């Protein structure tokens, strides 16, 4: 089982929701978590992804890092969108975490992952992380309820 977990780069360090611990601990033994890294050389993954990586490490869950690979046909930012499409195509489930601001105002890379999950009919759950750490589920697409029992509830 492959699970994409992504969060807004605006989420501060330490805001990987504690609800993920129960979810990650309940994954099957063959599970792999897929995380994004930026396309700019030398840039580190976002705080959210680093937090999720640390949780996965503590729980002995393998992580695959997915970085964009710019080419002549997909340079710069275009390669980020290609990476997102490829990640979602390999996923069985997508979990997305947004800030309050992202969920209200705008389009982001995390929103792009949501759109691609919907386009590819991949089960997806979206959450908003408030500044106090409270988490609210704000959307989902899981037509067969394949993961309804497994995914985190709001906290």
PDB file of C-alpha atoms in Angstrom:
ATOM      1  CA  UNK A   1       0.000   0.000   0.000  1.00  0.00           C
ATOM      2  CA  UNK A   2       1.331   3.437  -0.964  1.00  0.00           C
ATOM      3  CA  UNK A   3       0.115   6.558   0.826  1.00  0.00           C
ATOM      4  CA  UNK A   4       0.863  10.132  -0.193  1.00  0.00           C
ATOM      5  CA  UNK A   5       0.935  12.437   2.818  1.00  0.00           C
ATOM      6  CA  UNK A   6       1.426  16.121   2.060  1.00  0.00           C
ATOM      7  CA  UNK A   7       0.975  19.358   3.924  1.00  0.00           C
ATOM      8  CA  UNK A   8       1.093  23.022   3.152  1.00  0.00           C
ATOM      9  CA  UNK A   9       4.560  24.514   3.387  1.00  0.00           C
ATOM     10  CA  UNK A  10       2.934  27.193   5.580  1.00  0.00           C
ATOM     11  CA  UNK A  11       2.348  24.671   8.371  1.00  0.00           C
ATOM     12  CA  UNK A  12       4.924  25.371  11.081  1.00  0.00           C
ATOM     13  CA  UNK A  13       7.296  22.735  12.355  1.00  0.00           C
ATOM     14  CA  UNK A  14       5.721  20.432  14.901  1.00  0.00           C
ATOM     15  CA  UNK A  15       2.258  20.722  13.374  1.00  0.00           C
ATOM     16  CA  UNK A  16       2.220  17.246  11.844  1.00  0.00           C
ATOM     17  CA  UNK A  17      -0.973  16.265  13.586  1.00  0.00           C
ATOM     18  CA  UNK A  18      -0.667  13.763  16.385  1.00  0.00           C
ATOM     19  CA  UNK A  19      -3.654  12.019  14.812  1.00  0.00           C
ATOM     20  CA  UNK A  20      -1.209  10.729  12.206  1.00  0.00           C
ATOM     21  CA  UNK A  21       0.479   8.542  14.824  1.00  0.00           C
ATOM     22  CA  UNK A  22      -2.583   6.296  15.124  1.00  0.00           C
ATOM     23  CA  UNK A  23      -3.077   6.248  11.358  1.00  0.00           C
ATOM     24  CA  UNK A  24       0.562   5.425  10.634  1.00  0.00           C
ATOM     25  CA  UNK A  25       0.620   2.771  13.350  1.00  0.00           C
ATOM     26  CA  UNK A  26      -2.390   1.092  11.730  1.00  0.00           C
ATOM     27  CA  UNK A  27      -0.883   0.835   8.262  1.00  0.00           C
ATOM     28  CA  UNK A  28      -0.257  -2.648   6.887  1.00  0.00           C
ATOM     29  CA  UNK A  29       3.288  -4.035   7.066  1.00  0.00           C
ATOM     30  CA  UNK A  30       3.851  -3.437   3.339  1.00  0.00           C
ATOM     31  CA  UNK A  31       2.901   0.257   3.522  1.00  0.00           C
ATOM     32  CA  UNK A  32       5.141   2.967   2.121  1.00  0.00           C
ATOM     33  CA  UNK A  33       4.614   6.683   2.754  1.00  0.00           C
ATOM     34  CA  UNK A  34       5.395   8.993  -0.164  1.00  0.00           C
ATOM     35  CA  UNK A  35       6.557  12.523   0.648  1.00  0.00           C
ATOM     36  CA  UNK A  36       7.389  15.534  -1.515  1.00  0.00           C
ATOM     37  CA  UNK A  37      10.632  17.448  -1.659  1.00  0.00           C
ATOM     38  CA  UNK A  38      11.150  20.742  -3.494  1.00  0.00           C
ATOM     39  CA  UNK A  39      12.622  21.160  -6.940  1.00  0.00           C
ATOM     40  CA  UNK A  40      15.073  23.899  -6.008  1.00  0.00           C
ATOM     41  CA  UNK A  41      18.507  22.361  -5.513  1.00  0.00           C
ATOM     42  CA  UNK A  42      19.697  22.542  -1.946  1.00  0.00           C
ATOM     43  CA  UNK A  43      16.253  23.229  -0.480  1.00  0.00           C
ATOM     44  CA  UNK A  44      15.123  20.906   2.248  1.00  0.00           C
ATOM     45  CA  UNK A  45      11.655  19.388   2.477  1.00  0.00           C
ATOM     46  CA  UNK A  46       9.036  21.435   4.281  1.00  0.00           C
ATOM     47  CA  UNK A  47       8.555  21.288   8.042  1.00  0.00           C
ATOM     48  CA  UNK A  48       5.419  19.151   7.704  1.00  0.00           C
ATOM     49  CA  UNK A  49       7.149  16.555   5.544  1.00  0.00           C
ATOM     50  CA  UNK A  50      10.121  16.452   7.926  1.00  0.00           C
ATOM     51  CA  UNK A  51       7.733  15.866  10.840  1.00  0.00           C
ATOM     52  CA  UNK A  52       5.948  13.047   8.981  1.00  0.00           C
ATOM     53  CA  UNK A  53       9.321  11.529   8.053  1.00  0.00           C
ATOM     54  CA  UNK A  54      10.322  11.546  11.739  1.00  0.00           C
ATOM     55  CA  UNK A  55       7.045   9.841  12.721  1.00  0.00           C
ATOM     56  CA  UNK A  56       7.549   7.210  10.018  1.00  0.00           C
ATOM     57  CA  UNK A  57      11.119   6.649  11.164  1.00  0.00           C
ATOM     58  CA  UNK A  58       9.964   6.121  14.755  1.00  0.00           C
ATOM     59  CA  UNK A  59       7.360   3.602  13.545  1.00  0.00           C
ATOM     60  CA  UNK A  60       9.711   1.834  11.081  1.00  0.00           C
ATOM     61  CA  UNK A  61       7.577   2.793   8.079  1.00  0.00           C
ATOM     62  CA  UNK A  62       9.515   3.181   4.836  1.00  0.00           C
ATOM     63  CA  UNK A  63       9.407   6.608   3.190  1.00  0.00           C
ATOM     64  CA  UNK A  64       9.894   7.394  -0.492  1.00  0.00           C
ATOM     65  CA  UNK A  65      10.948  10.960  -1.241  1.00  0.00           C
ATOM     66  CA  UNK A  66       9.683  12.333  -4.536  1.00  0.00           C
ATOM     67  CA  UNK A  67      11.540  15.274  -6.022  1.00  0.00           C
ATOM     68  CA  UNK A  68      10.693  16.954  -9.312  1.00  0.00           C
ATOM     69  CA  UNK A  69      13.032  16.174 -12.176  1.00  0.00           C
ATOM     70  CA  UNK A  70      13.222  19.189 -14.477  1.00  0.00           C
ATOM     71  CA  UNK A  71      13.826  18.440 -18.138  1.00  0.00           C
ATOM     72  CA  UNK A  72      13.765  20.466 -21.331  1.00  0.00           C
ATOM     73  CA  UNK A  73      10.107  19.484 -21.799  1.00  0.00           C
ATOM     74  CA  UNK A  74       9.147  20.051 -18.160  1.00  0.00           C
ATOM     75  CA  UNK A  75      11.422  22.772 -16.761  1.00  0.00           C
ATOM     76  CA  UNK A  76      11.236  24.401 -13.336  1.00  0.00           C
ATOM     77  CA  UNK A  77       7.779  24.595 -11.809  1.00  0.00           C
ATOM     78  CA  UNK A  78       6.269  22.382 -14.524  1.00  0.00           C
ATOM     79  CA  UNK A  79       8.343  19.490 -13.171  1.00  0.00           C
ATOM     80  CA  UNK A  80       6.644  19.949  -9.776  1.00  0.00           C
ATOM     81  CA  UNK A  81       3.245  19.366 -11.348  1.00  0.00           C
ATOM     82  CA  UNK A  82       4.544  16.299 -13.189  1.00  0.00           C
ATOM     83  CA  UNK A  83       5.930  14.947  -9.894  1.00  0.00           C
ATOM     84  CA  UNK A  84       2.525  15.396  -8.248  1.00  0.00           C
ATOM     85  CA  UNK A  85       0.733  13.572 -11.063  1.00  0.00           C
ATOM     86  CA  UNK A  86       3.227  10.696 -10.911  1.00  0.00           C
ATOM     87  CA  UNK A  87       3.001  10.410  -7.106  1.00  0.00           C
ATOM     88  CA  UNK A  88      -0.784  10.258  -7.131  1.00  0.00           C
ATOM     89  CA  UNK A  89      -0.783   7.697  -9.953  1.00  0.00           C
ATOM     90  CA  UNK A  90       1.289   5.357  -7.746  1.00  0.00           C
ATOM     91  CA  UNK A  91      -0.822   5.951  -4.609  1.00  0.00           C
ATOM     92  CA  UNK A  92      -3.599   3.926  -3.047  1.00  0.00           C
ATOM     93  CA  UNK A  93      -4.542   6.789  -0.717  1.00  0.00           C
ATOM     94  CA  UNK A  94      -3.788  10.523  -0.456  1.00  0.00           C
ATOM     95  CA  UNK A  95      -3.903  12.483   2.845  1.00  0.00           C
ATOM     96  CA  UNK A  96      -3.591  16.266   2.604  1.00  0.00           C
ATOM     97  CA  UNK A  97      -3.178  18.892   5.315  1.00  0.00           C
ATOM     98  CA  UNK A  98      -3.873  22.597   4.730  1.00  0.00           C
ATOM     99  CA  UNK A  99      -3.598  25.748   6.801  1.00  0.00           C
ATOM    100  CA  UNK A 100      -6.732  27.756   7.511  1.00  0.00           C
ATOM    101  CA  UNK A 101      -5.519  30.328   4.987  1.00  0.00           C
ATOM    102  CA  UNK A 102      -4.920  27.726   2.254  1.00  0.00           C
ATOM    103  CA  UNK A 103      -8.310  26.106   2.744  1.00  0.00           C
ATOM    104  CA  UNK A 104     -10.095  29.429   2.334  1.00  0.00           C
ATOM    105  CA  UNK A 105      -8.077  31.510  -0.092  1.00  0.00           C
ATOM    106  CA  UNK A 106      -6.030  29.771  -2.546  1.00  0.00           C
ATOM    107  CA  UNK A 107      -4.521  27.381  -4.864  1.00  0.00           C
ATOM    108  CA  UNK A 108      -1.313  25.705  -3.790  1.00  0.00           C
ATOM    109  CA  UNK A 109       0.855  22.698  -4.530  1.00  0.00           C
ATOM    110  CA  UNK A 110      -1.117  20.762  -1.945  1.00  0.00           C
ATOM    111  CA  UNK A 111      -4.339  21.759  -3.700  1.00  0.00           C
ATOM    112  CA  UNK A 112      -2.799  20.490  -6.938  1.00  0.00           C
ATOM    113  CA  UNK A 113      -2.308  17.071  -5.318  1.00  0.00           C
ATOM    114  CA  UNK A 114      -5.980  17.121  -4.307  1.00  0.00           C
ATOM    115  CA  UNK A 115      -7.035  17.922  -7.873  1.00  0.00           C
ATOM    116  CA  UNK A 116      -4.874  15.117  -9.268  1.00  0.00           C
ATOM    117  CA  UNK A 117      -6.301  12.595  -6.779  1.00  0.00           C
ATOM    118  CA  UNK A 118      -9.795  13.592  -7.890  1.00  0.00           C
ATOM    119  CA  UNK A 119      -8.793  13.437 -11.578  1.00  0.00           C
ATOM    120  CA  UNK A 120      -7.347   9.950 -11.120  1.00  0.00           C
ATOM    121  CA  UNK A 121     -10.157   8.751  -8.806  1.00  0.00           C
ATOM    122  CA  UNK A 122      -7.694   7.958  -5.995  1.00  0.00           C
ATOM    123  CA  UNK A 123      -9.191   7.976  -2.483  1.00  0.00           C
ATOM    124  CA  UNK A 124      -8.268  11.273  -0.832  1.00  0.00           C
ATOM    125  CA  UNK A 125      -8.921  12.906   2.541  1.00  0.00           C
ATOM    126  CA  UNK A 126      -8.252  16.594   3.227  1.00  0.00           C
ATOM    127  CA  UNK A 127      -7.722  18.240   6.610  1.00  0.00           C
ATOM    128  CA  UNK A 128      -7.334  21.788   7.877  1.00  0.00           C
ATOM    129  CA  UNK A 129      -4.796  22.338  10.660  1.00  0.00           C
ATOM    130  CA  UNK A 130      -5.622  25.391  12.727  1.00  0.00           C
ATOM    131  CA  UNK A 131      -2.971  27.508  14.448  1.00  0.00           C
ATOM    132  CA  UNK A 132      -3.779  25.889  17.817  1.00  0.00           C
ATOM    133  CA  UNK A 133      -3.113  22.420  16.329  1.00  0.00           C
ATOM    134  CA  UNK A 134      -6.780  21.431  16.102  1.00  0.00           C
ATOM    135  CA  UNK A 135      -7.505  19.394  12.979  1.00  0.00           C
ATOM    136  CA  UNK A 136     -10.736  19.323  11.030  1.00  0.00           C
ATOM    137  CA  UNK A 137     -11.540  17.050   8.109  1.00  0.00           C
ATOM    138  CA  UNK A 138     -12.697  19.381   5.346  1.00  0.00           C
ATOM    139  CA  UNK A 139     -13.182  17.001   2.451  1.00  0.00           C
ATOM    140  CA  UNK A 140     -12.836  13.538   1.069  1.00  0.00           C
ATOM    141  CA  UNK A 141     -13.195  11.455  -2.049  1.00  0.00           C
ATOM    142  CA  UNK A 142     -13.469   7.749  -1.315  1.00  0.00           C
ATOM    143  CA  UNK A 143     -16.390   6.457  -3.410  1.00  0.00           C
ATOM    144  CA  UNK A 144     -16.066   2.852  -2.242  1.00  0.00           C
ATOM    145  CA  UNK A 145     -15.260   3.848   1.369  1.00  0.00           C
ATOM    146  CA  UNK A 146     -12.121   1.759   1.018  1.00  0.00           C
ATOM    147  CA  UNK A 147     -10.295   3.699   3.736  1.00  0.00           C
ATOM    148  CA  UNK A 148     -13.110   5.213   5.805  1.00  0.00           C
ATOM    149  CA  UNK A 149     -12.307   3.096   8.855  1.00  0.00           C
ATOM    150  CA  UNK A 150      -8.567   3.669   8.525  1.00  0.00           C
ATOM    151  CA  UNK A 151      -8.167   7.393   7.977  1.00  0.00           C
ATOM    152  CA  UNK A 152      -7.771   9.809  10.852  1.00  0.00           C
ATOM    153  CA  UNK A 153     -10.781  11.584  12.280  1.00  0.00           C
ATOM    154  CA  UNK A 154     -10.599  15.218  13.275  1.00  0.00           C
ATOM    155  CA  UNK A 155      -8.991  16.057  16.595  1.00  0.00           C
TER     156      UNK A 155
END
